Amino acid sequence: MLASLVKSGPDLAMYFARAEQVIAVQAMCLPGIVDQEKFGQTKKRNEQWMKFCVEIHKWNKHRVQELNRTKENNLTLSKKIASSYGWEYDDLNNTVYGPYQLRKTKLIEKISEVDVQVMQEQIEAQLLALADKRERRSAEISLMKNRGEVETVYNRLRSTKAYPYMPSLPTFRKLPVIEMLQSAERGKTVVSVSETLQNDKVMKELLASQLKKWVDKAKVDLGLVLGFPQNWKNASKNILHPVERVTGRFFCKRCGCVEQKYRMDGCMDFAGACLHECVVGNKEKGRLRTGKKVIWDAANFVKDEKVGVDDCFFI
């Protein structure tokens, strides 16, 4: 009964019970009343939150549908615009038009051809730059591929000993027929450089002719180094050219190095001189490498004057 009085009102309970009894009963009854009030408030807030979440879900679902619809419409319209202006759609996306289309789609807005007309000059400039970049890249790839095939041909000719004398690889690349075949201007061809030089009779004869011409000039130039006249000739086939004789030995005064094959001799014969590539680097530390831009020149050689092996560097 006291609890009922406390719930009815604390003032009324004071008339029928002592103060300490009223306080004790309040401690037991009021928390339940407070919990019910909090529960009601929480329930109301949850109902409001669920209603809000449902509305958000409906809005988001509708927005995704509109976004997908706008994306498809803008894609179709963009392809029509690219076709009408004579542009490739994939290339068009790599210009300022790409971010424009993406922004319009995210904003769920339709693409306007008026905007495209405003950007037309900038788009065409970027398309031309893109085409030039692709052309340069294609030329570089073609050049690298052709140079690799030329090196393969060169190594095959040396290993098979198809020619008695061969120039170094950098000099071999300078031959007119090789320069033409490894040039990027050949573009994409069905027949590779290796197949052309191996199967094309005209190219094979042209290469043989140019190699012979280069070797003949090397004989004349290195013959001068040995002290023989420039127009040295002999009708007898039994007499070797001075540079092909055992006494024809050469030493490079530019780099002072010889290949491993001539390590014991400390000098080179005519074949070695033709193949010689000057090296650059620190000789004291042994950090030597072949010079990529060094051009073969007979003026770099001197007649071997019995230079000691200890005075030479080997590569």
XYZ file of C-alpha atoms in Angstrom:
315
model
C 0.000 0.000 0.000
C 2.900 2.306 0.792
C 4.311 1.693 -2.642
C 0.970 2.724 -4.183
C 1.021 5.908 -2.154
C 4.596 6.657 -3.264
C 3.602 6.165 -6.917
C 0.540 8.385 -6.386
C 2.682 11.141 -4.949
C 5.490 11.559 -2.414
C 3.626 14.314 -0.550
C 0.588 12.087 0.073
C 2.775 9.246 1.357
C 4.307 11.530 3.985
C 0.947 11.696 5.819
C 0.694 7.917 6.282
C 4.351 6.826 6.842
C 7.608 7.931 8.317
C 10.100 9.770 6.143
C 12.699 6.964 6.092
C 10.031 4.491 4.920
C 9.005 6.771 2.080
C 12.656 7.190 0.986
C 13.214 3.422 1.002
C 10.112 2.768 -1.068
C 11.071 5.528 -3.530
C 14.483 3.892 -4.023
C 12.737 0.677 -5.056
C 9.929 2.103 -7.205
C 11.332 5.141 -9.055
C 14.065 3.295 -11.085
C 11.407 1.163 -12.753
C 9.442 4.263 -13.656
C 12.582 5.901 -15.095
C 13.462 2.750 -17.127
C 10.012 2.672 -18.692
C 10.318 6.287 -19.714
C 13.762 5.671 -21.282
C 12.462 2.595 -23.065
C 9.626 4.593 -24.557
C 11.972 7.324 -25.732
C 14.432 4.802 -27.219
C 11.638 2.975 -29.005
C 10.401 6.212 -30.510
C 13.890 7.163 -31.683
C 14.427 3.712 -33.218
C 11.165 3.936 -35.101
C 12.150 7.331 -36.455
C 15.633 6.024 -37.408
C 14.209 2.980 -39.215
C 11.835 5.218 -41.129
C 14.775 7.436 -42.113
C 16.882 4.410 -43.181
C 14.070 3.095 -45.365
C 13.775 6.473 -47.046
C 17.559 6.614 -47.566
C 17.538 3.122 -49.093
C 14.741 4.042 -51.483
C 16.552 7.236 -52.455
C 19.853 5.418 -53.023
C 18.172 2.708 -55.091
C 16.531 5.332 -57.246
C 19.827 7.227 -57.587
C 21.749 4.099 -58.687
C 19.087 3.403 -61.302
C 19.324 6.963 -62.601
C 23.131 6.791 -62.561
C 23.193 3.595 -64.629
C 20.629 4.995 -67.041
C 22.618 8.218 -67.439
C 25.841 6.260 -67.896
C 24.381 4.208 -70.735
C 22.862 7.269 -72.392
C 26.100 9.267 -72.152
C 28.092 6.318 -73.504
C 25.814 5.994 -76.515
C 25.852 9.737 -77.106
C 29.652 9.894 -76.783
C 30.095 7.213 -79.431
C 27.760 9.099 -81.759
C 29.685 12.328 -81.188
C 33.021 10.584 -81.830
C 31.664 9.068 -85.029
C 30.220 12.364 -86.262
C 33.544 14.187 -85.724
C 35.630 11.342 -87.159
C 37.345 10.471 -83.879
C 38.108 7.126 -82.286
C 36.056 6.741 -79.123
C 38.879 5.043 -77.188
C 41.254 7.856 -78.128
C 38.612 10.445 -77.266
C 38.570 9.201 -73.673
C 42.309 9.967 -73.428
C 41.672 13.659 -74.019
C 39.987 16.374 -71.972
C 36.678 14.823 -73.003
C 37.271 11.782 -70.773
C 37.130 13.655 -67.425
C 34.231 15.733 -68.771
C 32.159 12.631 -69.539
C 33.021 11.068 -66.178
C 32.008 14.195 -64.271
C 28.726 14.514 -66.148
C 27.905 10.880 -65.437
C 28.648 11.196 -61.718
C 26.428 14.268 -61.532
C 23.709 12.327 -63.408
C 23.669 14.935 -66.132
C 23.361 14.497 -69.866
C 26.321 15.294 -72.106
C 25.861 18.421 -74.175
C 27.229 18.665 -77.703
C 27.605 22.395 -77.134
C 30.289 21.609 -74.556
C 32.009 19.341 -77.080
C 32.087 22.159 -79.629
C 33.743 24.399 -77.054
C 36.395 21.722 -76.369
C 36.809 20.670 -80.016
C 40.058 22.538 -80.677
C 41.682 21.214 -77.505
C 40.445 17.683 -78.179
C 41.875 17.642 -81.710
C 45.241 18.947 -80.489
C 45.434 16.192 -77.884
C 44.391 13.538 -80.413
C 47.178 14.635 -82.778
C 49.716 14.555 -79.942
C 48.522 11.073 -78.987
C 48.888 9.844 -82.576
C 52.428 11.266 -82.805
C 53.387 9.615 -79.522
C 52.124 6.237 -80.701
C 53.963 6.593 -83.997
C 57.237 7.399 -82.244
C 56.787 4.514 -79.852
C 56.065 2.125 -82.708
C 59.169 3.348 -84.539
C 61.323 2.856 -81.432
C 60.015 -0.672 -80.915
C 60.610 -1.492 -84.574
C 64.141 -0.076 -84.415
C 65.007 -2.063 -81.278
C 63.633 -5.244 -82.828
C 65.531 -4.715 -86.082
C 68.767 -3.939 -84.244
C 68.396 -7.135 -82.258
C 67.905 -9.135 -85.449
C 70.949 -7.480 -87.032
C 73.044 -8.564 -84.053
C 71.721 -12.112 -84.465
C 72.707 -12.087 -88.142
C 76.136 -10.712 -87.265
C 76.785 -13.428 -84.677
C 75.655 -16.111 -87.118
C 77.995 -14.830 -89.840
C 80.910 -14.836 -87.420
C 80.164 -18.287 -86.011
C 79.735 -19.855 -89.457
C 82.798 -17.987 -90.784
C 80.868 -17.065 -93.904
C 83.390 -14.285 -94.564
C 87.128 -14.445 -93.841
C 87.144 -10.964 -92.338
C 84.369 -9.210 -90.458
C 84.162 -5.714 -89.004
C 83.044 -5.067 -85.441
C 79.312 -5.017 -84.721
C 79.058 -1.183 -84.538
C 80.868 -0.940 -87.877
C 78.712 -3.718 -89.332
C 75.634 -1.676 -88.447
C 77.036 1.232 -90.482
C 76.985 -0.708 -93.748
C 74.352 0.864 -96.055
C 72.329 -2.322 -96.500
C 72.302 -2.983 -92.749
C 71.383 0.612 -91.964
C 68.458 0.314 -94.350
C 67.234 -2.992 -92.903
C 67.479 -1.979 -89.255
C 65.967 1.443 -89.849
C 62.651 2.146 -88.136
C 61.317 3.442 -91.464
C 60.801 -0.153 -92.588
C 57.825 -0.251 -90.255
C 56.019 -3.483 -89.562
C 57.045 -5.997 -92.191
C 56.170 -9.647 -92.500
C 59.754 -10.706 -93.264
C 62.327 -10.117 -90.531
C 65.829 -8.755 -91.057
C 67.317 -12.188 -90.439
C 65.064 -13.871 -92.997
C 65.700 -11.112 -95.523
C 69.480 -11.472 -95.349
C 69.258 -15.244 -95.349
C 66.698 -15.856 -98.092
C 66.740 -12.756 -100.284
C 69.388 -13.300 -102.961
C 69.686 -9.612 -103.836
C 70.210 -8.599 -100.215
C 72.764 -11.358 -99.663
C 74.765 -10.266 -102.696
C 74.507 -6.631 -101.666
C 75.770 -7.442 -98.172
C 78.651 -9.505 -99.564
C 79.587 -6.684 -101.937
C 79.568 -4.044 -99.198
C 81.559 -6.242 -96.815
C 84.172 -6.854 -99.521
C 84.351 -3.130 -100.225
C 84.859 -2.377 -96.532
C 87.559 -5.053 -96.155
C 89.398 -3.814 -99.249
C 89.441 -0.284 -97.858
C 90.633 -1.585 -94.478
C 93.479 -3.390 -96.240
C 94.543 -0.201 -97.989
C 94.333 1.931 -94.826
C 96.124 -0.572 -92.591
C 98.662 -1.181 -95.346
C 99.592 2.478 -95.060
C 100.038 1.954 -91.310
C 102.559 -0.796 -92.096
C 104.398 1.535 -94.453
C 103.230 0.169 -97.808
C 102.004 2.443 -100.604
C 98.290 3.088 -100.986
C 98.135 1.607 -104.475
C 100.028 -1.573 -103.566
C 99.054 -4.394 -105.901
C 100.471 -7.683 -107.046
C 99.365 -9.826 -109.962
C 100.347 -13.072 -108.255
C 97.694 -14.753 -106.125
C 100.418 -16.552 -104.211
C 101.616 -13.327 -102.620
C 99.508 -12.163 -99.711
C 98.585 -8.591 -99.078
C 100.992 -7.029 -96.541
C 98.281 -6.783 -93.858
C 97.504 -10.516 -94.176
C 101.067 -11.631 -93.651
C 102.442 -12.948 -90.386
C 104.459 -9.767 -90.005
C 101.346 -7.616 -90.278
C 100.652 -6.902 -86.602
C 98.769 -3.936 -85.187
C 98.294 -2.190 -81.890
C 95.537 0.274 -80.964
C 97.088 3.529 -79.807
C 93.750 4.933 -78.733
C 92.844 2.471 -75.967
C 95.937 0.250 -75.812
C 93.831 -2.884 -75.357
C 93.705 -6.227 -77.115
C 91.083 -8.974 -77.015
C 91.615 -12.157 -75.018
C 92.425 -14.075 -78.185
C 95.578 -11.988 -78.640
C 96.576 -11.909 -74.988
C 99.793 -13.852 -75.467
C 100.840 -11.825 -78.515
C 100.010 -8.415 -77.102
C 99.040 -7.268 -80.599
C 96.501 -8.085 -83.311
C 96.584 -9.460 -86.808
C 94.462 -8.022 -89.613
C 91.342 -10.004 -88.614
C 91.685 -8.862 -85.011
C 92.200 -5.259 -86.051
C 89.007 -5.388 -88.126
C 87.033 -6.735 -85.155
C 88.633 -4.431 -82.606
C 86.385 -2.182 -80.526
C 88.056 0.492 -78.443
C 87.263 0.383 -74.746
C 86.762 3.207 -72.279
C 86.963 3.355 -68.508
C 89.474 3.260 -65.690
C 92.384 0.989 -66.610
C 93.968 1.211 -63.169
C 90.857 -0.199 -61.498
C 90.133 -2.593 -64.352
C 86.746 -1.043 -65.067
C 86.735 -1.194 -68.832
C 83.817 -1.426 -71.214
C 83.271 -1.215 -74.932
C 82.680 2.321 -76.124
C 79.234 2.493 -77.714
C 79.988 5.571 -79.822
C 83.558 4.723 -80.835
C 83.884 4.500 -84.623
C 86.408 2.138 -86.170
C 89.219 4.038 -87.845
C 92.472 2.713 -89.271
C 94.191 5.857 -87.989
C 93.771 4.491 -84.439
C 96.247 1.676 -85.171
C 100.006 1.643 -85.294
C 102.422 -0.996 -86.462
C 103.383 -3.331 -83.640
C 106.924 -2.629 -82.527
C 107.324 -5.690 -80.300
C 105.450 -4.198 -77.380
C 105.808 -6.328 -74.265
C 102.832 -8.264 -72.985
C 103.115 -6.591 -69.585
C 102.556 -3.195 -71.198
C 99.178 -4.184 -72.707
C 95.673 -4.233 -71.309
C 93.342 -7.116 -72.092
C 89.584 -7.062 -72.595
